[in-house]
């Protein structure tokens, strides 16, 4: 019995000792197992649940990533990784480790890409490289060198991997280095304002540039110019090109020898020059003989010139007028659309719609498409000037001019006029802005003398804006109305007012052709007799006279030149403007 008890006590002591040893082992192992360890390696594969890593000893480990805090760059293949984990790793590349992944810091490899800037949209820059387009998000503190504008060279340093199937790249931007590239455009100055210069190159292209950083000679039409710029010229852009001008170098040209306009004027008689200043209403009979005798600047055609005629008859008539003239004629008509359609009412199933109707149907796109179609339509007959667009601001449907106007605010009207003028210029169709300085709510000067009692501030803040927009976009002719504008000249109709013309020339900066409204209209015909009106109109500053009584008025102007009332210098200035307009329309 005692022997059996001793044996049991011995077993108990052995078991107790074993428990102590096991406890000691656990006491040692638990801190070891809970100790955080680190590993360096490279990411080889990534999924939503796991990340596969090759450490520096070339061993593969798969970790569960769902509750891991990742710092630094995005988790991508080939990224360098420094990870912190707890537990024991097993060398098994096919099994997810039971060790707990606590934290990982990712550093992706650095790459560079070089290309040409295509465009910038908000905070994304698009570049072209090896016939692909990549978009990178920008950051001001990462950009160095030049400006982010089209055509400049760009080098992007980034961390991550480009995805050719993704437009905007999901990478970490390191730097963007911009190298500005000089581009050049050379040609002849066609026209200039205080803000812009139009230059035509030898290939026939013509663009409008901001007038800045001009070097060399004065900016004069006919002089040579070389534009050094950064950016990209937009072939379809309307208005001033959105490029950064470095310099515009102007070189003087001896216009007396090289300018065809000056050369032509040197060959013209005084009578021929005076004739150029008349845009005559086409007579009912002997139209070609009239041109041969007076060598007028142009004919304006009305409904009677199209009614009961075929397309062929009208086309042949206009061609005969041109053949009778030493200098190509301006052939004009009023094809505004809507209530005023001299031509389409006879030769189209549907006459051209008014700007208001077109805008309501399809916005500015519909209007510009209509401008192109109208230009082609008129040019098919040989008509090269359309007395449009109507630039009067009118928002009251009771106004006389409302139906012919754009019918919106001055700002919207200005945008409309600017775009229409530019599009007509591209179409080589002459435009005529009317009726300066703005018709407002006045009555019909075809039948009455009208007084405009509005303040001058009304004109500067509203009525002038569409005309300024047209001038900025290259308008070459402005028609002056017959209203008496009391805030500018309380005595004379605008068409006969030196003050009104001074405002148009000096305040609005218009240096192209100014033409009167029809001098046969009652609003001005009642003011003076026909001969005196013609002389007064030229002395006021008009370059061309729109008239139904050309023979008598031409004779009156010739007499005024002979007796010194009108100087030949003034005649020459006006004729040069008229001939340059014809040249720009491709007539000379």
XYZ file of C-alpha atoms in Angstrom:
588
model
C 0.000 0.000 0.000
C 2.748 2.411 0.998
C 4.693 1.360 -2.054
C 1.767 2.279 -4.333
C 1.350 5.674 -2.648
C 5.024 6.495 -3.135
C 4.724 5.679 -6.826
C 1.735 8.042 -7.234
C 3.580 10.851 -5.449
C 6.501 10.424 -7.813
C 4.194 10.714 -10.856
C 2.590 13.825 -9.421
C 5.976 15.458 -8.883
C 7.007 14.662 -12.465
C 3.772 16.140 -13.832
C 4.120 19.235 -11.711
C 7.690 19.717 -12.886
C 6.528 19.282 -16.482
C 3.870 21.975 -16.003
C 6.480 24.342 -14.609
C 8.687 23.734 -17.640
C 5.788 24.299 -20.046
C 4.807 27.479 -18.236
C 8.372 28.705 -18.437
C 8.479 28.003 -22.178
C 5.205 29.925 -22.720
C 6.495 32.755 -20.587
C 9.454 33.004 -22.927
C 7.545 32.445 -26.206
C 4.562 34.781 -25.706
C 6.624 37.990 -25.784
C 8.515 36.590 -28.737
C 5.272 35.841 -30.590
C 3.815 39.264 -29.742
C 6.954 41.170 -30.718
C 6.565 43.367 -33.813
C 8.908 42.431 -36.650
C 9.787 44.238 -39.883
C 10.436 43.083 -43.410
C 11.626 44.818 -46.573
C 10.656 43.603 -49.991
C 8.901 44.156 -53.286
C 5.179 43.821 -54.000
C 4.597 41.027 -56.517
C 0.807 40.762 -56.545
C -2.180 42.646 -55.134
C -5.816 41.667 -54.584
C -8.609 43.129 -52.499
C -7.816 40.696 -49.648
C -4.089 39.992 -49.934
C -0.724 41.378 -50.895
C 2.113 39.118 -52.073
C 5.656 40.165 -51.169
C 9.124 38.952 -52.101
C 11.566 39.843 -49.346
C 15.237 40.657 -49.764
C 16.095 36.962 -49.409
C 13.870 36.161 -52.422
C 11.252 34.375 -50.274
C 7.565 34.776 -51.166
C 4.960 35.597 -48.499
C 1.234 36.276 -48.791
C -0.341 38.569 -46.190
C -3.959 39.388 -45.417
C -4.308 43.161 -46.060
C -7.916 43.846 -45.054
C -7.172 45.484 -41.673
C -3.729 46.812 -42.460
C -2.814 50.502 -42.380
C -0.998 51.375 -45.623
C 1.061 54.547 -45.770
C 2.929 56.345 -48.532
C 2.140 55.549 -52.139
C -0.709 53.400 -53.539
C -0.419 49.615 -53.196
C 0.827 48.575 -56.637
C 2.932 45.781 -58.098
C 6.711 46.530 -58.097
C 6.364 48.988 -55.259
C 8.978 48.834 -52.475
C 7.379 47.889 -49.145
C 8.448 48.021 -45.541
C 5.986 46.089 -43.380
C 5.457 45.505 -39.686
C 3.866 42.214 -38.509
C 3.364 39.993 -35.454
C 3.726 36.269 -35.427
C 5.775 33.559 -37.086
C 6.218 33.339 -40.865
C 6.075 30.068 -42.736
C 7.960 29.672 -45.983
C 4.960 28.711 -48.070
C 4.307 30.886 -51.150
C 0.814 29.440 -51.666
C -0.645 29.961 -48.210
C -1.791 33.179 -46.563
C 0.357 33.830 -43.502
C -1.307 33.651 -40.106
C 1.040 36.292 -38.863
C -0.822 39.594 -38.444
C 0.182 42.387 -40.863
C 0.002 45.619 -38.834
C 1.365 48.419 -40.989
C 3.025 48.850 -44.369
C 4.780 51.800 -46.043
C 4.830 51.801 -49.846
C 7.318 53.599 -52.065
C 6.672 53.196 -55.771
C 9.476 53.367 -58.327
C 10.135 56.757 -59.949
C 9.670 57.224 -63.705
C 9.697 60.109 -66.157
C 7.710 60.791 -69.319
C 8.386 63.517 -71.847
C 5.927 64.952 -74.320
C 4.166 67.978 -75.750
C 1.341 69.715 -73.881
C -1.949 69.302 -75.719
C -4.261 71.183 -73.360
C -5.086 71.986 -69.754
C -8.507 71.407 -68.217
C -9.001 72.665 -64.652
C -6.283 70.899 -62.609
C -5.394 68.293 -65.255
C -2.751 68.716 -67.941
C -2.873 66.518 -71.046
C 0.323 65.657 -72.880
C 1.080 63.742 -76.031
C 3.877 61.167 -75.984
C 4.548 58.427 -78.531
C 1.155 58.986 -80.176
C -0.716 58.549 -76.872
C -2.411 61.112 -74.665
C -1.926 61.051 -70.890
C -3.589 63.230 -68.295
C -1.826 64.158 -65.044
C -3.274 66.053 -62.103
C -1.241 69.183 -61.423
C -0.009 70.735 -58.180
C 1.371 74.268 -58.039
C 4.325 73.323 -55.808
C 5.403 70.592 -58.246
C 5.575 72.788 -61.373
C 8.754 74.490 -62.541
C 9.918 76.228 -65.701
C 7.381 77.798 -68.050
C 3.617 77.965 -68.355
C 1.282 75.062 -68.928
C 0.080 76.014 -72.392
C -0.360 74.021 -75.574
C 2.754 73.122 -77.608
C 5.212 73.609 -74.732
C 7.462 70.658 -73.884
C 6.851 68.901 -70.572
C 8.710 66.333 -68.478
C 6.641 64.616 -65.781
C 8.380 62.712 -62.978
C 6.027 60.381 -61.152
C 5.804 57.284 -58.987
C 3.505 54.497 -60.082
C 2.496 52.826 -63.318
C 0.890 54.422 -66.354
C -2.312 52.891 -67.639
C -2.618 53.448 -71.418
C -6.323 52.624 -71.224
C -6.982 55.365 -68.666
C -7.046 59.050 -69.694
C -6.245 60.603 -66.293
C -3.395 58.670 -64.680
C -3.577 57.503 -61.071
C 0.054 58.098 -60.142
C 1.965 60.117 -57.570
C 3.246 63.357 -59.088
C 6.836 64.230 -58.189
C 7.604 67.136 -60.529
C 6.444 68.796 -63.744
C 9.124 70.638 -65.674
C 7.900 72.905 -68.492
C 10.074 74.115 -71.328
C 8.535 76.917 -73.310
C 8.864 76.550 -77.080
C 8.987 79.529 -79.404
C 6.677 79.414 -82.422
C 6.571 81.910 -85.248
C 3.947 83.337 -87.561
C 5.059 85.694 -90.312
C 3.052 87.703 -92.783
C 1.619 91.062 -93.718
C -0.337 93.291 -91.346
C -3.869 93.478 -92.726
C -5.428 95.651 -90.045
C -4.759 96.821 -86.523
C -6.654 98.211 -83.561
C -5.490 99.352 -80.143
C -5.911 95.789 -78.878
C -5.192 93.468 -81.810
C -3.312 92.963 -85.072
C -4.545 90.855 -88.002
C -1.718 89.211 -89.947
C -2.010 87.253 -93.186
C 0.718 84.740 -94.093
C 1.914 83.778 -97.531
C -0.215 80.603 -97.459
C -3.383 82.706 -97.238
C -4.094 82.018 -93.566
C -4.999 85.020 -91.434
C -5.116 85.274 -87.647
C -5.807 87.941 -85.064
C -3.195 88.439 -82.318
C -3.176 90.542 -79.167
C -1.274 93.766 -79.741
C 1.541 93.591 -77.211
C 5.348 93.603 -77.016
C 5.595 95.252 -80.442
C 9.141 95.975 -81.600
C 10.568 97.728 -84.635
C 8.493 100.009 -86.809
C 4.970 101.371 -86.376
C 2.043 99.017 -86.820
C 0.709 99.946 -90.261
C -1.365 97.880 -92.658
C 0.917 96.523 -95.367
C 4.037 96.298 -93.174
C 5.623 92.909 -92.507
C 5.240 91.322 -89.066
C 6.725 88.308 -87.315
C 4.961 87.006 -84.209
C 6.954 85.009 -81.680
C 4.516 83.216 -79.405
C 4.010 80.335 -77.016
C 0.974 78.124 -77.370
C -0.993 76.771 -80.292
C -2.902 78.612 -82.989
C -6.481 77.402 -83.316
C -7.513 77.278 -86.970
C -11.210 77.461 -86.102
C -10.888 80.085 -83.371
C -13.001 83.201 -83.745
C -11.377 86.359 -82.489
C -7.959 86.921 -80.930
C -5.775 83.806 -80.720
C -5.310 82.404 -77.222
C -1.514 82.322 -77.311
C 1.149 84.057 -75.247
C 2.825 86.771 -77.290
C 6.582 87.118 -76.735
C 7.236 89.691 -79.460
C 5.678 91.146 -82.583
C 8.495 92.414 -84.784
C 7.296 94.910 -87.391
C 9.344 95.727 -90.472
C 8.615 98.774 -92.583
C 7.682 98.181 -96.212
C 7.849 100.819 -98.927
C 4.123 100.783 -99.593
C 4.435 103.178 -102.490
C 6.171 100.454 -104.471
C 4.873 97.225 -102.948
C 1.367 98.008 -101.723
C -1.059 97.258 -104.587
C -3.658 99.599 -103.080
C -1.332 102.607 -103.109
C -0.128 101.652 -106.561
C -3.736 101.485 -107.793
C -4.613 104.833 -106.242
C -1.626 106.453 -107.948
C -3.196 105.490 -111.280
C -6.710 106.783 -110.491
C -8.109 110.168 -111.462
C -9.861 112.415 -108.941
C -13.205 111.607 -110.600
C -12.586 107.866 -110.277
C -11.691 108.250 -106.610
C -14.860 110.227 -105.924
C -16.900 107.581 -107.737
C -15.508 104.917 -105.377
C -17.174 106.723 -102.470
C -20.690 106.018 -103.731
C -22.694 102.892 -103.040
C -25.500 103.625 -105.485
C -28.939 102.123 -105.694
C -28.979 100.070 -108.871
C -31.002 102.057 -111.459
C -33.939 100.479 -113.275
C -32.300 100.954 -116.685
C -28.847 101.346 -118.241
C -27.097 99.850 -115.241
C -23.848 99.008 -117.049
C -23.703 102.418 -118.726
C -24.087 104.022 -115.292
C -21.084 102.060 -113.994
C -18.995 102.942 -117.051
C -19.740 106.637 -116.674
C -19.357 107.148 -112.926
C -17.017 104.260 -111.899
C -18.888 103.965 -108.590
C -17.686 101.960 -105.613
C -20.651 99.608 -105.655
C -24.302 98.870 -106.216
C -26.853 98.081 -103.532
C -29.637 95.807 -104.764
C -33.232 95.882 -103.553
C -36.274 93.701 -104.156
C -36.958 95.123 -107.613
C -33.551 93.847 -108.767
C -34.601 90.245 -108.045
C -38.362 90.171 -108.487
C -39.634 88.295 -111.587
C -36.093 87.275 -112.527
C -34.376 83.903 -112.682
C -31.164 83.045 -110.864
C -29.352 83.088 -114.192
C -30.663 86.546 -115.075
C -29.600 88.050 -111.743
C -26.189 86.387 -111.929
C -25.629 87.595 -115.493
C -26.732 91.129 -114.612
C -24.287 91.379 -111.726
C -21.493 89.941 -113.867
C -22.185 92.610 -116.504
C -21.906 95.352 -113.884
C -18.501 94.029 -112.850
C -17.308 93.887 -116.451
C -18.243 97.552 -116.913
C -16.163 98.670 -113.919
C -12.414 99.330 -113.976
C -12.247 98.442 -110.274
C -14.354 95.517 -108.993
C -17.632 96.651 -107.458
C -19.003 96.074 -104.017
C -22.353 94.387 -104.710
C -24.487 94.702 -101.594
C -27.962 93.878 -100.405
C -29.945 93.634 -97.170
C -30.321 89.956 -96.283
C -30.778 90.248 -92.516
C -33.195 87.335 -92.186
C -36.739 87.594 -90.904
C -38.542 90.750 -92.005
C -35.738 91.964 -94.304
C -34.838 89.482 -97.057
C -34.164 91.114 -100.406
C -33.035 87.924 -102.164
C -34.135 84.735 -100.411
C -37.807 85.725 -100.531
C -37.628 85.112 -104.292
C -35.146 82.261 -104.569
C -35.617 80.015 -101.536
C -38.589 77.911 -100.525
C -38.111 79.323 -97.031
C -36.555 82.790 -96.725
C -33.771 83.106 -94.169
C -35.057 83.298 -90.596
C -34.415 86.183 -88.219
C -31.534 85.931 -85.697
C -34.097 85.693 -82.876
C -35.870 82.730 -84.491
C -32.597 80.957 -85.258
C -31.284 81.447 -81.721
C -34.512 80.067 -80.255
C -34.181 77.001 -82.499
C -30.529 76.159 -81.996
C -28.569 78.879 -80.215
C -25.449 80.488 -81.667
C -24.583 77.324 -83.563
C -27.741 77.684 -85.650
C -26.967 81.364 -86.298
C -23.405 80.668 -87.424
C -24.540 77.848 -89.705
C -27.075 80.261 -91.165
C -24.326 82.854 -91.713
C -22.302 80.313 -93.710
C -25.300 79.223 -95.775
C -26.364 82.824 -96.403
C -22.848 83.807 -97.501
C -22.685 80.940 -99.999
C -26.178 81.749 -101.227
C -25.403 85.426 -101.890
C -21.970 84.733 -103.341
C -23.637 82.412 -105.833
C -25.236 85.483 -107.412
C -22.061 87.569 -107.235
C -23.103 89.506 -104.122
C -20.105 90.219 -101.876
C -21.558 92.512 -99.150
C -24.480 91.768 -96.867
C -25.738 94.812 -94.949
C -25.846 92.849 -91.699
C -25.733 92.170 -88.825
C -28.124 94.561 -87.114
C -26.161 95.650 -84.034
C -28.916 97.708 -82.404
C -29.776 96.788 -78.809
C -33.521 96.318 -78.412
C -35.405 94.232 -75.852
C -38.809 95.892 -76.188
C -41.032 94.199 -78.746
C -42.754 97.527 -79.382
C -39.542 99.130 -80.713
C -39.423 99.752 -84.472
C -36.082 97.932 -84.747
C -36.911 95.024 -82.391
C -37.854 92.364 -84.955
C -34.668 93.020 -86.916
C -32.421 92.984 -83.840
C -31.060 90.085 -81.778
C -33.566 91.089 -79.110
C -31.386 90.470 -76.065
C -29.240 92.387 -73.584
C -26.306 94.507 -74.726
C -23.805 91.897 -73.541
C -25.566 89.063 -75.357
C -25.996 91.262 -78.419
C -22.261 92.031 -78.373
C -21.392 88.340 -78.310
C -23.783 87.702 -81.201
C -22.407 90.548 -83.333
C -18.783 89.623 -82.648
C -19.274 86.006 -83.666
C -21.305 86.862 -86.788
C -18.728 89.413 -87.987
C -15.905 86.941 -87.514
C -17.755 84.172 -89.340
C -18.643 86.468 -92.259
C -14.993 87.497 -92.421
C -13.970 83.846 -92.638
C -16.541 83.386 -95.423
C -15.117 86.400 -97.334
C -18.550 88.039 -97.135
C -18.501 91.760 -96.394
C -20.415 92.737 -93.260
C -21.950 96.112 -92.385
C -22.717 96.859 -88.733
C -25.832 98.989 -88.447
C -27.241 101.393 -87.302
C -24.577 103.302 -85.344
C -24.686 104.672 -82.690
C -27.699 102.468 -81.911
C -31.352 102.751 -82.819
C -32.827 102.238 -79.361
C -36.578 102.840 -79.188
C -36.680 105.433 -81.973
C -39.128 105.478 -84.837
C -38.614 104.827 -88.536
C -36.264 107.358 -90.152
C -37.393 106.154 -93.564
C -40.404 108.413 -93.037
C -39.498 110.866 -90.237
C -36.755 112.843 -88.573
C -36.266 111.134 -85.203
C -34.776 112.615 -82.059
C -32.959 110.329 -79.619
C -33.104 111.957 -76.191
C -31.257 109.220 -74.282
C -28.212 110.040 -72.148
C -24.681 109.472 -73.418
C -24.122 106.967 -70.578
C -26.823 104.793 -72.108
C -24.769 104.517 -75.278
C -21.452 103.839 -73.563
C -22.941 101.204 -71.231
C -25.224 99.527 -73.764
C -25.576 100.603 -77.425
C -21.844 100.835 -78.163
C -21.050 97.318 -76.887
C -22.138 95.329 -79.983
C -20.268 97.745 -82.252
C -17.131 97.416 -80.116
C -17.397 93.619 -80.334
C -17.731 93.803 -84.106
C -14.763 96.176 -84.390
C -12.654 93.875 -82.231
C -13.432 90.939 -84.508
C -12.535 92.739 -87.709
C -15.626 94.623 -88.920
C -14.702 96.632 -92.020
C -17.809 98.751 -92.455
C -20.228 100.511 -90.102
C -23.434 102.231 -91.228
C -24.504 105.403 -89.394
C -28.216 106.121 -88.879
C -30.154 109.348 -89.407
C -31.358 109.858 -85.826
C -30.510 113.151 -84.153
C -28.672 112.036 -80.987
C -29.109 115.002 -78.667
C -26.435 113.818 -76.198
C -23.850 113.892 -79.028
C -25.125 116.503 -81.502
C -28.462 118.198 -80.952
C -28.519 119.742 -84.447
C -27.392 117.237 -87.063
C -28.575 113.705 -87.867
C -25.905 111.193 -86.842
C -25.047 110.486 -90.478
C -24.165 114.176 -90.972
C -22.629 114.784 -87.556
C -18.893 115.388 -87.179
C -19.234 114.716 -83.432
C -20.825 111.288 -83.925
C -18.152 110.278 -86.429
C -15.435 111.524 -84.073
C -16.819 109.269 -81.341
C -16.806 106.283 -83.699
C -13.252 106.988 -84.862
C -11.601 108.138 -81.651
C -13.574 106.650 -78.754
C -14.469 103.305 -80.366
C -11.234 103.103 -82.371
C -12.820 102.274 -85.741
C -10.527 103.056 -88.680
C -12.307 101.264 -91.527
C -15.165 102.278 -93.851
C -18.030 104.380 -92.476
C -21.095 104.498 -94.721
C -24.282 106.529 -94.425
C -27.727 105.058 -94.282
C -29.698 105.779 -97.481
C -29.515 109.533 -98.077
C -32.926 109.396 -99.788
C -34.681 108.529 -96.502
C -37.044 111.211 -95.206
C -35.205 111.299 -91.893
C -32.342 113.109 -93.625
C -33.753 114.183 -97.030
C -35.920 116.751 -95.272
C -32.815 118.152 -93.571
C -31.080 119.515 -96.710
C -31.171 119.217 -100.496
C -29.560 116.230 -102.210
C -26.347 117.958 -103.333
C -25.644 119.592 -99.966
C -26.358 116.369 -98.106
C -23.620 114.529 -100.057
C -21.035 117.207 -99.288
C -22.111 117.415 -95.632
C -21.896 113.623 -95.311
C -18.276 113.554 -96.493
C -17.285 116.526 -94.324
C -18.852 114.746 -91.336
C -16.470 111.836 -91.884
C -18.279 109.281 -94.050
C -16.180 107.261 -96.495
C -19.096 106.004 -98.590
C -22.518 107.414 -99.347
C -25.491 105.093 -99.742
C -27.677 106.921 -102.221
C -30.470 106.824 -104.773
C -29.307 110.082 -106.381
C -25.695 109.328 -107.280
C -25.312 111.427 -110.472
C -26.222 114.772 -108.859
C -24.363 113.990 -105.669
C -21.185 112.883 -107.469
C -21.215 116.174 -109.391
C -21.710 118.120 -106.143
C -18.748 116.390 -104.497
C -16.536 117.005 -107.541
C -17.361 120.734 -107.322
C -16.643 120.733 -103.580
C -13.227 119.217 -104.235
C -12.500 121.739 -106.980
C -13.353 124.723 -104.790
C -11.482 123.346 -101.791
C -14.515 122.630 -99.579
C -13.432 118.976 -99.491
C -9.699 118.218 -99.633
C -8.203 115.517 -101.848
C -6.360 114.281 -98.760
C -9.714 113.380 -97.193
C -10.847 111.747 -100.446
C -7.634 109.684 -100.582
C -8.022 108.473 -96.996
C -11.578 107.296 -97.684
C -10.733 105.660 -101.010
C -7.817 103.762 -99.446
C -10.187 102.371 -96.811
C -12.684 101.336 -99.505
C -10.040 99.677 -101.693
C -8.525 97.821 -98.718
C -11.977 96.494 -97.915
C -12.290 95.285 -101.497
C -8.823 93.751 -101.266
C -9.700 91.882 -98.077
C -12.842 90.541 -99.763
C -10.682 89.127 -102.530
C -11.945 91.562 -105.167
C -8.511 93.106 -105.812
